[in-house]
Structures are given as C-alpha cells and as structure tokens.
C-alpha cells in the first residue's frame, strides 16, 4: 500500500494523541474495526463513526496542505460535521463546540457516550491521589 504524506501524518497524529479524536476525545480505530468493537463492546455500525481520519486544521479548500503541522487525527464524525458547513469553523471554535456537546450528551449517540463516558470523565480531570 503506498504511503502518502497525508497517511503518514495521520498515523503520527494518531499516536501523538494516544488514539483519541482531536475534537471529541473518544478513542478511534485505524485498521482493525473488529478488534476495536471487541475491546469496547460496541457494534460495528456504532464503531464506524469513530474511524480515524486525517483532519486538515486549515481546510484543503482554503489552501490547507497535507503537512504534519496542518494534520490532526479526528474521528470521521467530527471531521465530516466540520466540513459539511459551507465555511468550516476555525479549529479552536469547533473544538469548543464539540466538547460542549459531548458534555451535554449531544454529540455521538448515547451508546458511544456511555461506552466511553468514564474514560472521558477522566480525560479533563487529573486523577485524585488517595493519600
Ligand atoms: Zn471525534
């Protein structure tokens, strides 16, 4: 399989982000849908929405390039919803919007949010020390 700069930068971003979506923070899968479903006990139809994609911070239509600086890893849901708009929101504004919706339970379906809810709760609050 040919490896383009876009694919290489996506993989690098995926690893740097510990496999989490840049916007919603949910875990993503790259190649192995079945393993991802087994690991998280979710259905393939649900997991499809968390496929890892290369997200251009500066949209391609605005001249954004396939460079490491311009590529982050985002789930297909967050990626498509951002670029479905006529003018894609700037990354910071979109990040803020997505996180607000995730907290309100109005982003991914309830099944996905509950499957990863504990994980997300631990995402923005540091672990408490018991001593
Ligand atoms: Zn996402």
PDB file of C-alpha atoms and ligand atoms in Angstrom:
ATOM      1  CA  UNK A   1       0.000   0.000   0.000  1.00  0.00           C
ATOM      2  CA  UNK A   2       1.500   3.363  -0.983  1.00  0.00           C
ATOM      3  CA  UNK A   3       2.087   5.678   1.941  1.00  0.00           C
ATOM      4  CA  UNK A   4       1.344   9.305   1.178  1.00  0.00           C
ATOM      5  CA  UNK A   5       2.415  12.233   3.392  1.00  0.00           C
ATOM      6  CA  UNK A   6      -1.250  12.535   4.388  1.00  0.00           C
ATOM      7  CA  UNK A   7      -1.393   8.940   5.645  1.00  0.00           C
ATOM      8  CA  UNK A   8       1.965   9.214   7.410  1.00  0.00           C
ATOM      9  CA  UNK A   9       0.955  12.453   9.136  1.00  0.00           C
ATOM     10  CA  UNK A  10      -2.368  10.980  10.180  1.00  0.00           C
ATOM     11  CA  UNK A  11      -0.642   7.986  11.757  1.00  0.00           C
ATOM     12  CA  UNK A  12       1.827  10.237  13.564  1.00  0.00           C
ATOM     13  CA  UNK A  13      -1.012  12.406  14.883  1.00  0.00           C
ATOM     14  CA  UNK A  14      -2.990   9.312  15.918  1.00  0.00           C
ATOM     15  CA  UNK A  15      -0.078   8.079  18.019  1.00  0.00           C
ATOM     16  CA  UNK A  16       0.690  11.517  19.466  1.00  0.00           C
ATOM     17  CA  UNK A  17      -2.966  11.866  20.511  1.00  0.00           C
ATOM     18  CA  UNK A  18      -2.913   8.370  22.084  1.00  0.00           C
ATOM     19  CA  UNK A  19      -5.568   7.222  19.653  1.00  0.00           C
ATOM     20  CA  UNK A  20      -8.117   9.833  20.718  1.00  0.00           C
ATOM     21  CA  UNK A  21     -10.061  12.161  18.464  1.00  0.00           C
ATOM     22  CA  UNK A  22      -8.676  15.707  18.405  1.00  0.00           C
ATOM     23  CA  UNK A  23     -12.152  17.161  18.896  1.00  0.00           C
ATOM     24  CA  UNK A  24     -14.428  14.808  20.851  1.00  0.00           C
ATOM     25  CA  UNK A  25     -11.692  12.892  22.713  1.00  0.00           C
ATOM     26  CA  UNK A  26     -13.183   9.467  22.014  1.00  0.00           C
ATOM     27  CA  UNK A  27     -10.928   6.543  21.080  1.00  0.00           C
ATOM     28  CA  UNK A  28     -10.630   5.839  17.354  1.00  0.00           C
ATOM     29  CA  UNK A  29      -9.620   2.846  15.253  1.00  0.00           C
ATOM     30  CA  UNK A  30      -7.344   2.816  12.217  1.00  0.00           C
ATOM     31  CA  UNK A  31      -7.374  -0.603  10.558  1.00  0.00           C
ATOM     32  CA  UNK A  32      -8.987  -3.182  12.771  1.00  0.00           C
ATOM     33  CA  UNK A  33     -12.679  -2.466  13.243  1.00  0.00           C
ATOM     34  CA  UNK A  34     -13.425  -5.914  14.675  1.00  0.00           C
ATOM     35  CA  UNK A  35     -10.772  -5.640  17.386  1.00  0.00           C
ATOM     36  CA  UNK A  36     -11.995  -2.171  18.326  1.00  0.00           C
ATOM     37  CA  UNK A  37     -15.566  -3.497  18.665  1.00  0.00           C
ATOM     38  CA  UNK A  38     -14.419  -6.387  20.852  1.00  0.00           C
ATOM     39  CA  UNK A  39     -12.272  -4.159  23.057  1.00  0.00           C
ATOM     40  CA  UNK A  40     -15.067  -1.669  23.705  1.00  0.00           C
ATOM     41  CA  UNK A  41     -18.078  -3.993  23.404  1.00  0.00           C
ATOM     42  CA  UNK A  42     -19.786  -1.910  20.734  1.00  0.00           C
ATOM     43  CA  UNK A  43     -21.354  -2.783  17.376  1.00  0.00           C
ATOM     44  CA  UNK A  44     -19.583  -2.219  14.035  1.00  0.00           C
ATOM     45  CA  UNK A  45     -22.302   0.241  12.968  1.00  0.00           C
ATOM     46  CA  UNK A  46     -21.521   2.336  16.032  1.00  0.00           C
ATOM     47  CA  UNK A  47     -17.763   1.939  15.719  1.00  0.00           C
ATOM     48  CA  UNK A  48     -17.872   3.120  12.085  1.00  0.00           C
ATOM     49  CA  UNK A  49     -18.425   6.613  13.418  1.00  0.00           C
ATOM     50  CA  UNK A  50     -15.081   6.511  15.225  1.00  0.00           C
ATOM     51  CA  UNK A  51     -12.883   5.650  12.265  1.00  0.00           C
ATOM     52  CA  UNK A  52      -9.672   7.663  12.355  1.00  0.00           C
ATOM     53  CA  UNK A  53      -9.345  10.239   9.566  1.00  0.00           C
ATOM     54  CA  UNK A  54      -6.834  12.919   8.693  1.00  0.00           C
ATOM     55  CA  UNK A  55      -8.317  16.278   9.594  1.00  0.00           C
ATOM     56  CA  UNK A  56      -6.937  19.435   7.965  1.00  0.00           C
ATOM     57  CA  UNK A  57      -6.867  22.242  10.539  1.00  0.00           C
ATOM     58  CA  UNK A  58      -6.790  24.669   7.659  1.00  0.00           C
ATOM     59  CA  UNK A  59      -9.276  23.145   5.227  1.00  0.00           C
ATOM     60  CA  UNK A  60      -7.962  21.894   1.915  1.00  0.00           C
ATOM     61  CA  UNK A  61     -10.409  24.128   0.085  1.00  0.00           C
ATOM     62  CA  UNK A  62      -8.797  27.103   1.850  1.00  0.00           C
ATOM     63  CA  UNK A  63      -5.329  26.030   0.748  1.00  0.00           C
ATOM     64  CA  UNK A  64      -4.516  23.805   3.739  1.00  0.00           C
ATOM     65  CA  UNK A  65      -1.704  21.351   2.975  1.00  0.00           C
ATOM     66  CA  UNK A  66      -1.045  17.719   3.930  1.00  0.00           C
ATOM     67  CA  UNK A  67       1.772  18.794   6.273  1.00  0.00           C
ATOM     68  CA  UNK A  68       2.317  17.482   9.802  1.00  0.00           C
ATOM     69  CA  UNK A  69       1.548  20.954  11.190  1.00  0.00           C
ATOM     70  CA  UNK A  70      -1.817  21.016   9.463  1.00  0.00           C
ATOM     71  CA  UNK A  71      -2.960  17.427  10.107  1.00  0.00           C
ATOM     72  CA  UNK A  72      -4.567  16.092  13.250  1.00  0.00           C
ATOM     73  CA  UNK A  73      -6.350  12.774  13.779  1.00  0.00           C
ATOM     74  CA  UNK A  74     -10.117  13.110  14.138  1.00  0.00           C
ATOM     75  CA  UNK A  75     -12.968  10.635  14.060  1.00  0.00           C
ATOM     76  CA  UNK A  76     -14.976  10.583  10.862  1.00  0.00           C
ATOM     77  CA  UNK A  77     -17.982  12.113  12.654  1.00  0.00           C
ATOM     78  CA  UNK A  78     -16.135  15.215  13.841  1.00  0.00           C
ATOM     79  CA  UNK A  79     -14.301  15.577  10.543  1.00  0.00           C
ATOM     80  CA  UNK A  80     -17.417  15.350   8.362  1.00  0.00           C
ATOM     81  CA  UNK A  81     -19.532  17.589  10.557  1.00  0.00           C
ATOM     82  CA  UNK A  82     -16.922  20.337  10.497  1.00  0.00           C
ATOM     83  CA  UNK A  83     -16.503  20.306   6.747  1.00  0.00           C
ATOM     84  CA  UNK A  84     -20.188  19.831   5.986  1.00  0.00           C
ATOM     85  CA  UNK A  85     -20.579  23.513   6.731  1.00  0.00           C
ATOM     86  CA  UNK A  86     -20.088  25.917   3.876  1.00  0.00           C
ATOM     87  CA  UNK A  87     -17.347  27.688   5.817  1.00  0.00           C
ATOM     88  CA  UNK A  88     -15.627  25.244   8.188  1.00  0.00           C
ATOM     89  CA  UNK A  89     -15.372  26.772  11.693  1.00  0.00           C
ATOM     90  CA  UNK A  90     -11.833  27.542  12.885  1.00  0.00           C
ATOM     91  CA  UNK A  91     -10.395  24.558  14.833  1.00  0.00           C
ATOM     92  CA  UNK A  92     -10.487  26.253  18.252  1.00  0.00           C
ATOM     93  CA  UNK A  93     -14.118  27.283  17.926  1.00  0.00           C
ATOM     94  CA  UNK A  94     -15.093  23.860  16.633  1.00  0.00           C
ATOM     95  CA  UNK A  95     -13.163  22.103  19.424  1.00  0.00           C
ATOM     96  CA  UNK A  96     -15.026  24.196  21.984  1.00  0.00           C
ATOM     97  CA  UNK A  97     -18.391  23.425  20.370  1.00  0.00           C
ATOM     98  CA  UNK A  98     -17.744  19.681  20.158  1.00  0.00           C
ATOM     99  CA  UNK A  99     -16.556  19.420  23.780  1.00  0.00           C
ATOM    100  CA  UNK A 100     -19.599  21.330  24.996  1.00  0.00           C
ATOM    101  CA  UNK A 101     -21.910  18.998  23.062  1.00  0.00           C
ATOM    102  CA  UNK A 102     -20.091  15.883  24.301  1.00  0.00           C
ATOM    103  CA  UNK A 103     -20.515  17.031  27.905  1.00  0.00           C
ATOM    104  CA  UNK A 104     -24.204  17.718  27.250  1.00  0.00           C
ATOM    105  CA  UNK A 105     -24.598  14.256  25.664  1.00  0.00           C
ATOM    106  CA  UNK A 106     -25.486  15.803  22.311  1.00  0.00           C
ATOM    107  CA  UNK A 107     -22.644  14.667  20.100  1.00  0.00           C
ATOM    108  CA  UNK A 108     -22.130  10.940  19.369  1.00  0.00           C
ATOM    109  CA  UNK A 109     -25.036   8.599  20.068  1.00  0.00           C
ATOM    110  CA  UNK A 110     -25.857   7.758  23.679  1.00  0.00           C
ATOM    111  CA  UNK A 111     -24.393   4.253  23.295  1.00  0.00           C
ATOM    112  CA  UNK A 112     -20.971   5.570  22.362  1.00  0.00           C
ATOM    113  CA  UNK A 113     -21.004   8.291  25.000  1.00  0.00           C
ATOM    114  CA  UNK A 114     -21.930   5.809  27.717  1.00  0.00           C
ATOM    115  CA  UNK A 115     -19.370   3.256  26.472  1.00  0.00           C
ATOM    116  CA  UNK A 116     -16.637   5.890  26.810  1.00  0.00           C
ATOM    117  CA  UNK A 117     -18.161   8.110  29.471  1.00  0.00           C
ATOM    118  CA  UNK A 118     -15.856   7.034  32.291  1.00  0.00           C
ATOM    119  CA  UNK A 119     -12.880   7.485  30.016  1.00  0.00           C
ATOM    120  CA  UNK A 120     -13.945  11.000  29.015  1.00  0.00           C
ATOM    121  CA  UNK A 121     -14.624  11.988  32.619  1.00  0.00           C
ATOM    122  CA  UNK A 122     -11.043  11.078  33.450  1.00  0.00           C
ATOM    123  CA  UNK A 123      -9.807  12.994  30.411  1.00  0.00           C
ATOM    124  CA  UNK A 124     -10.114  16.538  31.722  1.00  0.00           C
ATOM    125  CA  UNK A 125      -9.790  15.990  35.472  1.00  0.00           C
ATOM    126  CA  UNK A 126      -6.456  14.725  36.818  1.00  0.00           C
ATOM    127  CA  UNK A 127      -6.538  11.520  38.848  1.00  0.00           C
ATOM    128  CA  UNK A 128      -7.017  12.065  42.571  1.00  0.00           C
ATOM    129  CA  UNK A 129      -4.355  10.826  44.932  1.00  0.00           C
ATOM    130  CA  UNK A 130      -5.661   8.670  47.768  1.00  0.00           C
ATOM    131  CA  UNK A 131      -3.008   9.754  50.235  1.00  0.00           C
TER     132      UNK A 131
HETATM  133 ZN1  LIG B   1     -14.454  12.987  17.199  1.00  0.00          ZN
END
